PDB file of C-alpha atoms in Angstrom:
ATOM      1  CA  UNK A   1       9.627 -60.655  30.284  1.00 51.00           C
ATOM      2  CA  UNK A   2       9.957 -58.014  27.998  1.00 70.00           C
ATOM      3  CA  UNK A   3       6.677 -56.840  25.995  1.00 90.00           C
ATOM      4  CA  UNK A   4       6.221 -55.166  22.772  1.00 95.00           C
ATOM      5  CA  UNK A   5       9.289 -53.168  21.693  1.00 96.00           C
ATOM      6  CA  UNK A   6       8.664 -50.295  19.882  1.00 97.00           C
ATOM      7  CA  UNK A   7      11.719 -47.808  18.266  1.00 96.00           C
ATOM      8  CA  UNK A   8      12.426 -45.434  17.714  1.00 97.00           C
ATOM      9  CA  UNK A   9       9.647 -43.154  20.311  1.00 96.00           C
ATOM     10  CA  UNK A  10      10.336 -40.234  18.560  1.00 97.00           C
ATOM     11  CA  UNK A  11      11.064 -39.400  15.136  1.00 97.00           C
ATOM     12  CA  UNK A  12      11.635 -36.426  13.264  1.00 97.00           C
ATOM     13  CA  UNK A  13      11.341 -36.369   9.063  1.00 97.00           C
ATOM     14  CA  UNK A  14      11.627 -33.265   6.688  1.00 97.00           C
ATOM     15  CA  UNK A  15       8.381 -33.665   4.425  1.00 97.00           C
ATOM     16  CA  UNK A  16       9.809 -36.268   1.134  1.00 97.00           C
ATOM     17  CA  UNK A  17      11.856 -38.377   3.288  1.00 97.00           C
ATOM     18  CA  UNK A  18      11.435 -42.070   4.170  1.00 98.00           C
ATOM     19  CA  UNK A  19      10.339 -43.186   8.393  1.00 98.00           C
ATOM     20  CA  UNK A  20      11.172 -46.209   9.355  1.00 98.00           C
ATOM     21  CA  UNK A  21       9.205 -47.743  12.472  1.00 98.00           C
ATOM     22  CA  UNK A  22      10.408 -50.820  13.735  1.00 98.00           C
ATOM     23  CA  UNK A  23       8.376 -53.225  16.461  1.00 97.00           C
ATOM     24  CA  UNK A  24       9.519 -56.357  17.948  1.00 96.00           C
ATOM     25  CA  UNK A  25       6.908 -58.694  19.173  1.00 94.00           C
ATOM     26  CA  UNK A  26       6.198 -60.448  22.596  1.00 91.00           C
ATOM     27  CA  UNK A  27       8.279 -63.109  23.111  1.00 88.00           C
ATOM     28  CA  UNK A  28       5.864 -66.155  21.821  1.00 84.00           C
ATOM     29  CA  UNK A  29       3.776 -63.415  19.409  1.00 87.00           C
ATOM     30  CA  UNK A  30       3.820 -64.058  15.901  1.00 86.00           C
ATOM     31  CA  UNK A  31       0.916 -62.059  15.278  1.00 90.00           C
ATOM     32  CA  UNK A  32       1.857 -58.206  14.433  1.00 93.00           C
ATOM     33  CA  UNK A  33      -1.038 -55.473  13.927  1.00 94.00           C
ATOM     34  CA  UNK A  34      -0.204 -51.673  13.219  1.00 97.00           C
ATOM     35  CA  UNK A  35      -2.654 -48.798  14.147  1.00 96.00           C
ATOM     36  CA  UNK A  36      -2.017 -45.206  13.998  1.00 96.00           C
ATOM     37  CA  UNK A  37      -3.309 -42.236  16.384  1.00 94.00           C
ATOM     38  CA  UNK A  38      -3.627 -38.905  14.569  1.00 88.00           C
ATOM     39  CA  UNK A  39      -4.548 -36.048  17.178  1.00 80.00           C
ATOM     40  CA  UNK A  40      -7.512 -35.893  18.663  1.00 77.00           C
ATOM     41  CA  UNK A  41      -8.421 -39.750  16.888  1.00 83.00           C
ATOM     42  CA  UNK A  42      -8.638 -42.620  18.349  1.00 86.00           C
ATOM     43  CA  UNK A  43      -6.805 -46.117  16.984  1.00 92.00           C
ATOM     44  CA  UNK A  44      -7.269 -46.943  13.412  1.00 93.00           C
ATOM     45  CA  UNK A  45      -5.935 -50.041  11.867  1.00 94.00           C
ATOM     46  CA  UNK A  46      -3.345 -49.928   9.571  1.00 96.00           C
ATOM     47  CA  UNK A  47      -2.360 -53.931   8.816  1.00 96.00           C
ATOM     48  CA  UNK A  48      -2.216 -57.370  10.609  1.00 93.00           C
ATOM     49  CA  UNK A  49       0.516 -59.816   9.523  1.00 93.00           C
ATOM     50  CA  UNK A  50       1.870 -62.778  10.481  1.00 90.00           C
ATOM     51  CA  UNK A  51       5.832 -63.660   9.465  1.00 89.00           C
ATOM     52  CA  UNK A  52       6.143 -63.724   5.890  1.00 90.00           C
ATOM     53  CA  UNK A  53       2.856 -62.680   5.394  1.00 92.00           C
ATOM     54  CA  UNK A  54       0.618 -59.410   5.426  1.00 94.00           C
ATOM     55  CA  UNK A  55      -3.023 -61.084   6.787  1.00 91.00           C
ATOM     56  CA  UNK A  56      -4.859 -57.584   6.297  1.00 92.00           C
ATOM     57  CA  UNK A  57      -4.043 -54.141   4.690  1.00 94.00           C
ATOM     58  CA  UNK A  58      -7.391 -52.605   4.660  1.00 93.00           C
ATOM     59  CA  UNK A  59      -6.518 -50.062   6.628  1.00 93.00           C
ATOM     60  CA  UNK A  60      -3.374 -49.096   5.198  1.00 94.00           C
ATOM     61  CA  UNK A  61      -3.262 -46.365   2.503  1.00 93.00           C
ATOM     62  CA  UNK A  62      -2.741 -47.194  -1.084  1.00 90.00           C
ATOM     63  CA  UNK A  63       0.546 -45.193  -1.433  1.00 94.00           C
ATOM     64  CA  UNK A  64       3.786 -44.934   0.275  1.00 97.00           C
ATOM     65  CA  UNK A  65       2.993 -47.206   3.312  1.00 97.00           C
ATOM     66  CA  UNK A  66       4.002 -50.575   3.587  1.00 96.00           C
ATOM     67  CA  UNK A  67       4.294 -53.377   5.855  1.00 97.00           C
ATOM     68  CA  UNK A  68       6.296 -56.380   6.900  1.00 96.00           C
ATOM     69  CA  UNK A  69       7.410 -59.061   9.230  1.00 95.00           C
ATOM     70  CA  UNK A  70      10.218 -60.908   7.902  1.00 93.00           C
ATOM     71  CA  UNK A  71      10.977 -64.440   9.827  1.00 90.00           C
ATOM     72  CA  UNK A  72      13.832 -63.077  11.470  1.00 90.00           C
ATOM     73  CA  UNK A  73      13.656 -59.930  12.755  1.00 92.00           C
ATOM     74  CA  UNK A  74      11.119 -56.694  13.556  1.00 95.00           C
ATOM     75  CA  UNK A  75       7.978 -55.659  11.771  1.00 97.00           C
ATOM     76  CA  UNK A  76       8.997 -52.679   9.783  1.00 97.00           C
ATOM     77  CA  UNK A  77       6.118 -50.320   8.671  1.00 98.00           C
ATOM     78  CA  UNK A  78       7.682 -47.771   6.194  1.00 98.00           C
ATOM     79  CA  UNK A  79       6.604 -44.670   5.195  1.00 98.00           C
ATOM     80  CA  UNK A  80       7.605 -43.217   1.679  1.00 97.00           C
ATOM     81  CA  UNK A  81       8.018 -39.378   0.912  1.00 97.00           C
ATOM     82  CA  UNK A  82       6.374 -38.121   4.355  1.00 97.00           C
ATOM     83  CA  UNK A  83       3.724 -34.989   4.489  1.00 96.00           C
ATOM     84  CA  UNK A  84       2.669 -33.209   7.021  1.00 95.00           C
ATOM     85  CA  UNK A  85      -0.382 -35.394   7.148  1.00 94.00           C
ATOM     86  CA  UNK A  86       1.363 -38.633   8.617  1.00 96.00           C
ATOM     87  CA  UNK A  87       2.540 -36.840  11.845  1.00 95.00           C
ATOM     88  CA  UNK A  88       0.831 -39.071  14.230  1.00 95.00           C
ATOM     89  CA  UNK A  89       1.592 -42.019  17.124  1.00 96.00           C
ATOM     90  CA  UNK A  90       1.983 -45.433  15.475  1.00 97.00           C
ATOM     91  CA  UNK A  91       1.628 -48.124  17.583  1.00 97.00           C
ATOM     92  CA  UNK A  92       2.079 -51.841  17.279  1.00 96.00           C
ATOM     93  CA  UNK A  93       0.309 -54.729  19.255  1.00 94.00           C
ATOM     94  CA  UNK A  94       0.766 -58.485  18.907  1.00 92.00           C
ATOM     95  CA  UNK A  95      -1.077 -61.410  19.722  1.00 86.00           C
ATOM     96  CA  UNK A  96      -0.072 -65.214  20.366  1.00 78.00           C
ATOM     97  CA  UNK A  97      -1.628 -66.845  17.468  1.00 68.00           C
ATOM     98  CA  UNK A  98      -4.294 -66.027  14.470  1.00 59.00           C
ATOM     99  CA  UNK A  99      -6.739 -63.046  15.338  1.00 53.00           C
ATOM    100  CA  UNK A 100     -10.007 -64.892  16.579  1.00 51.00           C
ATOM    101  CA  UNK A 101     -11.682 -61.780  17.614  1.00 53.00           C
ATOM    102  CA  UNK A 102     -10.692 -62.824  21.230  1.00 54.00           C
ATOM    103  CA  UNK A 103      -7.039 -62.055  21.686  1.00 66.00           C
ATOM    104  CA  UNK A 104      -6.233 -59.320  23.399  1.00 79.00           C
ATOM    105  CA  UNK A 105      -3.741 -56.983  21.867  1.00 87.00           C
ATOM    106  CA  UNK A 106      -0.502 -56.221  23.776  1.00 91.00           C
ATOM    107  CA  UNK A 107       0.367 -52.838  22.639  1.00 94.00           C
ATOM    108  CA  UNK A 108       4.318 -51.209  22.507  1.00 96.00           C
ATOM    109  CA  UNK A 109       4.656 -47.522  23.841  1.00 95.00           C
ATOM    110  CA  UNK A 110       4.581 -46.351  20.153  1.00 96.00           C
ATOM    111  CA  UNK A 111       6.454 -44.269  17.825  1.00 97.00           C
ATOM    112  CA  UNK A 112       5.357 -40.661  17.564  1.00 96.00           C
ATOM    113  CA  UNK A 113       6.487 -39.532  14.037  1.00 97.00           C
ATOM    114  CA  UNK A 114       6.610 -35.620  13.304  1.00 96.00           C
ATOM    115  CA  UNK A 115       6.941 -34.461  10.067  1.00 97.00           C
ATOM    116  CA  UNK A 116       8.470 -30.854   9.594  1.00 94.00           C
TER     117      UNK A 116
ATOM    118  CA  UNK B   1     -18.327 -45.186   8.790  1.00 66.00           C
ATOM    119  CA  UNK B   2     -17.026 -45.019  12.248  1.00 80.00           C
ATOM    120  CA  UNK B   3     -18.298 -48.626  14.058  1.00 92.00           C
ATOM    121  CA  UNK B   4     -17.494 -47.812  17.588  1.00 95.00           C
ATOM    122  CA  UNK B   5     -18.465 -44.383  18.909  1.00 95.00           C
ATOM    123  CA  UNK B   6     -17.381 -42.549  22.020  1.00 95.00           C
ATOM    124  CA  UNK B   7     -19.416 -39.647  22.401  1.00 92.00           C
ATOM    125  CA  UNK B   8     -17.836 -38.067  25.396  1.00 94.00           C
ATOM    126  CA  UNK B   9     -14.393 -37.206  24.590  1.00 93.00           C
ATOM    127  CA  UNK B  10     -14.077 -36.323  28.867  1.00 96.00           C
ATOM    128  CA  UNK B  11     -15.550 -37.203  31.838  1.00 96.00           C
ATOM    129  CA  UNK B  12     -14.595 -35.837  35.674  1.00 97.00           C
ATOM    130  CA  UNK B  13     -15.878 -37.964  38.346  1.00 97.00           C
ATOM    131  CA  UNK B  14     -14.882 -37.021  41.833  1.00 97.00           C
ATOM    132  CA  UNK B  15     -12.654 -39.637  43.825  1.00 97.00           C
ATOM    133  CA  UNK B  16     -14.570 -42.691  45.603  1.00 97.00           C
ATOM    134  CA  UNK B  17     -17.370 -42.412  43.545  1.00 97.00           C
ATOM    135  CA  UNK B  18     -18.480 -44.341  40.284  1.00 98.00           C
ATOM    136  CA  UNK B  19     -17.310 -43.368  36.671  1.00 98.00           C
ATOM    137  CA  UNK B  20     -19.524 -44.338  33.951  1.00 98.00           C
ATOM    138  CA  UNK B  21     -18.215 -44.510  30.129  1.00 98.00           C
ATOM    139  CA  UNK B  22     -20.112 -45.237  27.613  1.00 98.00           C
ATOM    140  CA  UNK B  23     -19.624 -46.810  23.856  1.00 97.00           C
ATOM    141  CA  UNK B  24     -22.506 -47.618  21.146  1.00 97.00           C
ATOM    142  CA  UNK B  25     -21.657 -49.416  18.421  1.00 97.00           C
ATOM    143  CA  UNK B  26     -23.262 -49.916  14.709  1.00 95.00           C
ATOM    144  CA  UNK B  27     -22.040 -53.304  13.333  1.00 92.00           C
ATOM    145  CA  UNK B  28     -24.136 -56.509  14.539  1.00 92.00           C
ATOM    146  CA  UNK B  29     -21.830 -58.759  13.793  1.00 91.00           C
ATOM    147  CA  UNK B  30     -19.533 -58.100  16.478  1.00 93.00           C
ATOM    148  CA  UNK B  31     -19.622 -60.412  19.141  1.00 90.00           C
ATOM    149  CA  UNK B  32     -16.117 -59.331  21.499  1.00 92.00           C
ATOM    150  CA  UNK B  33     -15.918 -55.983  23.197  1.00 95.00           C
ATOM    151  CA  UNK B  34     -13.158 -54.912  24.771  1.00 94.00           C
ATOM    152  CA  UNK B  35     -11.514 -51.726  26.986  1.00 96.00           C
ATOM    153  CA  UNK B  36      -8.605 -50.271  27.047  1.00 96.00           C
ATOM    154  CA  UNK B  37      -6.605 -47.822  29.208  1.00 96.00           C
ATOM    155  CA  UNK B  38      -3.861 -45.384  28.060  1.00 94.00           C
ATOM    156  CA  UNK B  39      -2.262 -42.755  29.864  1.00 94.00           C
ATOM    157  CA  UNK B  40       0.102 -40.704  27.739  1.00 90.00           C
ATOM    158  CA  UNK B  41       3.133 -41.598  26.066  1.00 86.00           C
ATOM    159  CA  UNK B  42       2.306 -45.024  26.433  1.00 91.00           C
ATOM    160  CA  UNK B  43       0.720 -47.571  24.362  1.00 93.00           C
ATOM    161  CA  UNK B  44      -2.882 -48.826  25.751  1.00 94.00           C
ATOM    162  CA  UNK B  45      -3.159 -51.640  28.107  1.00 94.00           C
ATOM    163  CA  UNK B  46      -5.904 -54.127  27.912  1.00 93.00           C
ATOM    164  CA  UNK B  47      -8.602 -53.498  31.118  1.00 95.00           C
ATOM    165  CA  UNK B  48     -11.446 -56.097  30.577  1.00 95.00           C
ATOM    166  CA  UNK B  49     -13.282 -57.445  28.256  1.00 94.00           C
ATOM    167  CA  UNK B  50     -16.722 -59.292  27.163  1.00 95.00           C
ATOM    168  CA  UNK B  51     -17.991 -61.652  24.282  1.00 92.00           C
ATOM    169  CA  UNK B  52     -21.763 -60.946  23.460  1.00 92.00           C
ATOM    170  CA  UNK B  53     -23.083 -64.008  24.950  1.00 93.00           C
ATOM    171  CA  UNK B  54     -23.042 -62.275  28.102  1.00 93.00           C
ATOM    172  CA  UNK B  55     -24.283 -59.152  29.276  1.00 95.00           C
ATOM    173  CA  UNK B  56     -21.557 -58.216  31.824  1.00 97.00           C
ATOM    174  CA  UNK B  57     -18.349 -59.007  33.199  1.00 96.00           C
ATOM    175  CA  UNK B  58     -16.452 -57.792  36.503  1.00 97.00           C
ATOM    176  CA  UNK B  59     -13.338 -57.744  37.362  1.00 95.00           C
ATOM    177  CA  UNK B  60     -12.505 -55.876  40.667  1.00 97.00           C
ATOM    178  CA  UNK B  61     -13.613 -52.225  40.377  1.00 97.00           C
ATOM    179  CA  UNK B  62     -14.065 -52.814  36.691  1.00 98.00           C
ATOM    180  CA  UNK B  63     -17.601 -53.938  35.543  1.00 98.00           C
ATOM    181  CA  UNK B  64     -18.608 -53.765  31.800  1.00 98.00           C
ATOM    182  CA  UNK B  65     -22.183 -54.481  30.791  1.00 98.00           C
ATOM    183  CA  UNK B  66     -23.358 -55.219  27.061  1.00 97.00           C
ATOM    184  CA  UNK B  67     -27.004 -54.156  25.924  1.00 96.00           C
ATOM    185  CA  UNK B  68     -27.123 -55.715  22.477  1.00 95.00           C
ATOM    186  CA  UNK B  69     -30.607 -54.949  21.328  1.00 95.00           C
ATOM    187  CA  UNK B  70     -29.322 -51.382  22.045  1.00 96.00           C
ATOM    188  CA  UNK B  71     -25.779 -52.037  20.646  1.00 96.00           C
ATOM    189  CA  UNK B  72     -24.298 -50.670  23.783  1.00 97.00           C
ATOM    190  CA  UNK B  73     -22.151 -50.980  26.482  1.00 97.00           C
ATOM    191  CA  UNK B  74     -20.569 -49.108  29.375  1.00 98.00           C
ATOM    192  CA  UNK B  75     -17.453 -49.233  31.504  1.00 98.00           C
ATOM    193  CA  UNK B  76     -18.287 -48.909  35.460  1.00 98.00           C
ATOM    194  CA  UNK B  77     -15.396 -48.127  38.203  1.00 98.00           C
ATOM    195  CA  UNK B  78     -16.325 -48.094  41.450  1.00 97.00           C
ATOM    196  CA  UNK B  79     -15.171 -46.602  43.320  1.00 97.00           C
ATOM    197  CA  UNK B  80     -12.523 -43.956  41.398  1.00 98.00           C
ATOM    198  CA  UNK B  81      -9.330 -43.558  41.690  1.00 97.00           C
ATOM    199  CA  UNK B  82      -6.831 -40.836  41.283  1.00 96.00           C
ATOM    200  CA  UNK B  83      -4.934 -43.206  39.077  1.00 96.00           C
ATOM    201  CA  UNK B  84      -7.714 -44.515  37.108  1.00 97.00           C
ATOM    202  CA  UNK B  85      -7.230 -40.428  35.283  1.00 97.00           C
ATOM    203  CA  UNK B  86      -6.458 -41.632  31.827  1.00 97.00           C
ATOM    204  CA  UNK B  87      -7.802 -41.707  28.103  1.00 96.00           C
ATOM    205  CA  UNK B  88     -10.450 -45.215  27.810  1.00 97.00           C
ATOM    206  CA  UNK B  89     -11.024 -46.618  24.708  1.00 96.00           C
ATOM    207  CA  UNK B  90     -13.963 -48.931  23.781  1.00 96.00           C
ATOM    208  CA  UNK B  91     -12.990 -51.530  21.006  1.00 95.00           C
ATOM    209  CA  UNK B  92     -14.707 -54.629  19.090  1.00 94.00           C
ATOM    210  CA  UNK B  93     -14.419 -57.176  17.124  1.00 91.00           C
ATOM    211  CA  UNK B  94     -16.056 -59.587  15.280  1.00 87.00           C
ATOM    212  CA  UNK B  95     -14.518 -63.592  15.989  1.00 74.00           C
ATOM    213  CA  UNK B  96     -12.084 -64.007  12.800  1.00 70.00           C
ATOM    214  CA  UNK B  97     -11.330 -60.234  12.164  1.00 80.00           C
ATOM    215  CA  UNK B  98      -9.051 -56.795  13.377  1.00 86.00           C
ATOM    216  CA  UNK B  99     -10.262 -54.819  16.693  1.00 89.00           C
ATOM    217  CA  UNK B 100     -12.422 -51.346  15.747  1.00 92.00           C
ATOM    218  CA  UNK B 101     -11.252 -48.694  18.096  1.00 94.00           C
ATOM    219  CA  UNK B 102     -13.393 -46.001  18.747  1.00 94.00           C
ATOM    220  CA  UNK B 103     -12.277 -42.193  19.632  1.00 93.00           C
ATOM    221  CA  UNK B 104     -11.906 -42.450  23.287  1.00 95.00           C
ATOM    222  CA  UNK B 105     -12.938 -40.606  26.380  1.00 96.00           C
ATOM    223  CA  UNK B 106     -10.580 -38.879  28.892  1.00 96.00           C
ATOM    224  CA  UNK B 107     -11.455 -39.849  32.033  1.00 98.00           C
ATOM    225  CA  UNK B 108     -10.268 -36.877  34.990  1.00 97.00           C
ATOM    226  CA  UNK B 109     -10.655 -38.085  38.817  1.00 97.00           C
ATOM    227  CA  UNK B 110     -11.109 -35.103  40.626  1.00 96.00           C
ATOM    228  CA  UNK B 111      -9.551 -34.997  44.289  1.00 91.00           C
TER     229      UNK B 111
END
């Protein structure tokens, strides 16, 4: 009964290199959201997607950042060329089917990216 | 534009008695509220929830009440716990889009 896997917890980048966040969904999830906690934030969404397809990327920045969830495999959300400014927790939740406003999200532990 | 506001970022209650948190939100159109509890270095865990055809919910110590003419709602535990001590965050939604966090308050239970 495993929930939302999240790896790595921790990772470590030099500013200019790539982070790659991986998050396997609830067994039965095909729903994938990302949100990101910067210090002293709260949860801001990043992207929703389904397999194959990204449902919403409002929240994700226009550069370096992207997002998938290929039909086999983990969502990967990857972040280009790192700064300083993307040190934060990234976490991922999924839901059973398409967002109705009523699904709760079952979160992973998170990835806590530092960026030296 | 931040849509769900926490204005306490902490709150100590002393243990047994009731801990009040408090959200206010902006957007209307929201119509599913939710709460969340995270301690750290793990991700949040859903606590209870309420759609905004009703103007509370319980569920065992947990009781959430939504004023919508004041676009408000609270979280009530009664009575506290040492392990209730975590970081609550108030979230909504409107029916066909993502969950708003907002900020979060860090709740201490004092022995």
């Amino acid at each position: 009964n495993a929930g939302v896997m999240q790896n790595p917890r921790h990772l470590v980048r030099r500013r200019g290199q790539e982070a790659r966040l991986r998050c396997s969904p609830m067994k039965g999830h095909s729903h994938v959201y990302w949100y990101r906690q910067l210090p002293e934030e709260g949860l801001k969404f990043m992207v929703y997607l389904q397999k194959e397809n990204i449902i919403d990327e409002s929240g994700m920045p226009k550069e370096r950042f992207s997002a998938e969830f290929p039909k086999e495999g983990p969502s990967i959300l990857r972040i280009q060329q790192v700064v300083r400014g993307d040190s934060a927790a990234y976490f991922c939740a999924s839901t059973p089917m398409e967002g109705t406003g009523s699904e709760k999200l079952f979160f992973g532990s998170g990835t806590q990216l530092s960026v030296l | 534009d931040q849509q769900v506001k926490q204005n306490s970022p902490s709150l100590s209650v002393q243990e047994g008695r009731i801990s009040i948190l408090n959200c206010d939100y902006t957007n209307s159109m929201f119509d599913y509220f939710l709460w969340y509890k995270k301690y750290p270095a793990e991700g949040p865990t859903f606590l209870i929830s309420i759609s905004s055809i009703k103007d509370k919910n319980e569920d065992g110590r947990f009781t959430v009440f939504l004023n919508k003419s004041a676009k408000h709602l609270s979280l009530h535990i009664v009575p506290s716990q040492p392990g209730d001590s975590a970081v609550y965050f108030c979230a909504a939604s409107r029916w066909d889009d993502k969950i708003i966090f907002g900020k979060g308050t860090r709740l201490h239970i004092l022995p």
